[in-house]
Coordinates of C-alpha atoms in Angstrom, one line a residue:
M1 CA 18.5 7.7 -17.4
K2 CA 17.9 11.0 -17.1
R3 CA 18.1 13.0 -13.8
R4 CA 14.9 14.4 -12.7
S5 CA 14.8 17.6 -10.5
G6 CA 12.9 16.7 -7.0
T7 CA 9.9 18.8 -8.2
D8 CA 9.4 16.8 -11.2
L9 CA 9.4 13.7 -9.1
V10 CA 6.9 15.0 -6.8
N11 CA 4.8 16.4 -9.7
Q12 CA 4.8 13.1 -11.1
Y13 CA 3.5 11.2 -7.9
V14 CA 1.0 14.1 -7.2
R15 CA -0.6 13.4 -11.0
S16 CA -0.7 9.6 -10.2
F17 CA -2.4 10.7 -6.6
A18 CA -5.4 12.7 -8.5
A19 CA -7.3 9.5 -9.5
L20 CA -8.0 8.9 -5.8
V21 CA -9.8 12.5 -5.2
D22 CA -13.2 11.2 -5.1
V23 CA -12.9 7.2 -3.8
R24 CA -14.0 6.0 -0.8
A25 CA -12.5 2.9 1.1
W26 CA -14.1 0.3 3.0
D27 CA -11.9 -2.8 3.7
I28 CA -8.5 -4.1 3.5
R29 CA -8.2 -7.5 2.0
L30 CA -4.8 -9.7 2.0
P31 CA -4.8 -12.1 -0.6
G32 CA -4.2 -16.1 0.2
F33 CA -5.1 -19.4 -0.1
I34 CA -7.2 -22.1 1.7
D35 CA -5.0 -24.8 2.8
R36 CA -7.5 -27.9 3.3
D37 CA -4.6 -30.5 4.2
G38 CA -5.1 -30.5 7.8
P39 CA -8.3 -31.2 9.8
V40 CA -9.5 -27.5 9.8
P41 CA -9.1 -25.6 6.6
C42 CA -6.5 -22.7 7.1
F43 CA -6.1 -19.2 5.5
T44 CA -2.5 -18.8 4.4
P45 CA -1.8 -14.9 3.4
M46 CA 0.2 -14.3 0.4
A47 CA 2.1 -11.1 1.8
S48 CA 3.3 -9.6 -1.3
S49 CA 0.2 -7.8 -2.0
V50 CA -2.6 -6.2 -0.5
Y51 CA -6.2 -4.6 -1.6
V52 CA -7.6 -1.6 -0.7
V53 CA -11.4 -2.1 -1.3
L54 CA -13.2 0.9 -3.0
T55 CA -16.7 1.7 -3.5
D56 CA -15.5 1.0 -7.1
G57 CA -12.8 -1.2 -7.8
L58 CA -9.5 -1.9 -5.9
L59 CA -6.4 -0.2 -5.0
R60 CA -3.7 -2.9 -5.2
L61 CA -0.4 -2.5 -3.2
Q62 CA 2.3 -5.0 -4.6
G63 CA 5.5 -5.2 -3.0
D64 CA 8.4 -6.5 -4.8
E65 CA 11.7 -8.3 -4.1
N66 CA 14.0 -5.0 -3.9
G67 CA 11.5 -3.3 -1.3
Q68 CA 9.7 -1.1 -3.6
L69 CA 6.0 -0.5 -3.5
T70 CA 3.6 -0.1 -6.3
I71 CA 0.1 0.9 -6.3
R72 CA -2.5 0.7 -9.0
L73 CA -6.4 0.8 -9.5
V74 CA -7.8 -2.4 -10.5
G75 CA -11.1 -3.8 -11.1
E76 CA -10.9 -7.2 -9.4
P77 CA -8.2 -9.2 -7.2
E78 CA -5.4 -10.6 -9.5
F79 CA -4.9 -14.5 -9.2
P80 CA -1.5 -15.3 -8.2
S81 CA 0.6 -17.0 -11.0
S82 CA 2.1 -19.3 -7.9
L83 CA -1.3 -20.9 -7.3
E84 CA -1.8 -22.3 -11.2
G85 CA -1.8 -26.1 -11.0
E86 CA -1.9 -26.2 -7.1
E87 CA -4.6 -27.7 -5.2
E88 CA -4.9 -24.6 -2.7
E89 CA -7.9 -22.1 -3.4
F90 CA -7.4 -18.4 -3.8
S91 CA -8.8 -16.5 -1.2
L92 CA -9.2 -12.7 0.2
A93 CA -9.2 -12.2 4.2
S94 CA -10.8 -9.0 5.2
H95 CA -8.7 -6.8 7.8
G96 CA -10.8 -3.8 7.5
Q97 CA -11.9 -3.7 10.9
Q98 CA -7.9 -3.6 12.0
F99 CA -7.5 -0.4 10.2
L100 CA -10.9 1.2 9.4
A101 CA -12.6 0.4 12.7
E102 CA -16.4 1.4 11.9
A103 CA -18.2 -1.6 10.1
H104 CA -20.1 -0.9 7.1
S105 CA -18.7 2.3 6.6
S106 CA -16.7 3.9 3.9
F107 CA -14.2 6.6 4.3
R108 CA -12.5 9.4 1.7
I109 CA -8.9 9.6 1.3
T110 CA -7.9 12.7 3.2
R111 CA -3.9 12.7 2.8
I112 CA -1.1 10.1 1.3
R113 CA 2.1 10.4 2.7
C114 CA 5.0 8.1 1.0
V115 CA 8.6 8.1 0.6
V116 CA 10.4 7.4 -2.9
S117 CA 13.8 6.8 -3.9
K118 CA 15.2 9.7 -5.9
D119 CA 15.9 6.8 -8.6
A120 CA 12.5 5.3 -8.4
E121 CA 10.7 5.1 -11.7
S122 CA 7.5 7.3 -11.1
E123 CA 5.8 6.0 -14.4
K124 CA 5.4 2.8 -12.2
G125 CA 4.4 4.4 -9.3
E126 CA 7.5 3.1 -7.1
M127 CA 8.0 3.8 -3.4
A128 CA 9.5 2.9 -0.4
C129 CA 6.4 3.3 1.6
I130 CA 3.2 4.5 1.9
E131 CA 0.5 5.7 4.3
F132 CA -3.1 6.5 3.7
E133 CA -5.2 8.7 6.2
F134 CA -9.1 8.4 5.9
E135 CA -11.7 10.3 7.1
E136 CA -11.8 9.9 10.8
N137 CA -8.0 9.7 11.0
W138 CA -7.9 5.9 10.2
R139 CA -4.6 5.3 8.9
V140 CA -2.9 2.3 6.9
F141 CA 0.8 2.4 6.5
A142 CA 2.5 -0.2 4.1
D143 CA 6.1 -1.2 4.1
P144 CA 7.2 -3.2 1.1
G145 CA 11.1 -3.7 2.9
H146 CA 9.7 -6.0 5.8
F147 CA 11.4 -9.9 5.6
F148 CA 7.9 -11.5 5.2
G149 CA 6.4 -9.2 2.6
L150 CA 4.0 -6.2 2.6
R151 CA 3.5 -5.0 6.6
L152 CA 0.9 -3.1 7.4
E153 CA 0.4 -0.8 10.4
G154 CA -2.2 1.7 11.7
E155 CA -1.1 4.9 13.3
G156 CA 2.4 5.7 14.1
G157 CA 3.8 3.0 11.5
Y158 CA 4.8 5.8 8.8
D159 CA 6.4 8.0 11.5
R160 CA 8.3 5.2 13.0
W161 CA 9.7 4.3 9.5
L162 CA 10.5 7.8 8.8
Q163 CA 12.4 7.9 12.1
H164 CA 14.4 4.8 11.3
H165 CA 15.4 6.3 7.6
Q166 CA 16.1 9.6 8.8
S167 CA 19.7 10.1 7.7
D168 CA 18.4 9.0 4.2
L169 CA 15.6 11.8 4.0
K170 CA 18.1 14.6 3.5
P171 CA 17.6 17.0 0.5
E172 CA 20.7 15.4 -0.9
G173 CA 19.9 12.1 0.4
P174 CA 18.5 9.1 -1.9
L175 CA 14.8 9.6 -0.3
Q176 CA 12.3 11.9 -0.6
E177 CA 9.1 12.2 1.5
I178 CA 5.9 13.4 -0.5
I179 CA 2.6 14.6 0.9
W180 CA -0.5 14.9 -1.2
T181 CA -3.7 16.0 -0.2
P182 CA -7.1 16.1 -2.3

C-alpha cells in the first residue's frame, strides 16, 4: 500500500464529509430486535451500528471487530443478517432525546471531529472515533473500540477519548485528528 502524506489523508476525509454540509439530523436510532420469549417483549440493541436520522435518509455508523468505525449515507435501515431465519423481530429504538434534547427539532451539523489511523483506508471512511457537533451545541460521540460494541456519549466523550490516547496523537504517531466545519 502506498504511504500517503498526512495532508492527503485529511483531504480525503474532508471530501467525504462534504456530503453532510446541508443535512439536518433529528434522531439517533439503535438497531436491535424484539425478544418475545418472556412475559413482556424486550428490545435488545445490536450494538455494532447506529443511525443518525436525517431529514432525508440516514447516516449509518458501523463499528467492526478491529475497533474501526465507518460512516455512510443510506436510504433506509439495513436488516442485520444475524437475524435472518430467527424468530426475533427487527426494530429501531430512538435515543434522540439523550443527544438532541429538543423534541421535534432538527439540527444542522456544525462540526465533525474524528481520529484516524495513518493506515486507515480513507476510501472506506475508516476511523478510530468520531464526534458530531450540531446546532445548539448538541454532541454525539461514537467509539467503536468499546467491548460491547459502538459506544455513544454526549458532551465530553471525545475529549476523554483524546486524553486517553494522547501518546498516539503525536505527529509521528499512529493516529491523526481531523476537524471539519462546513
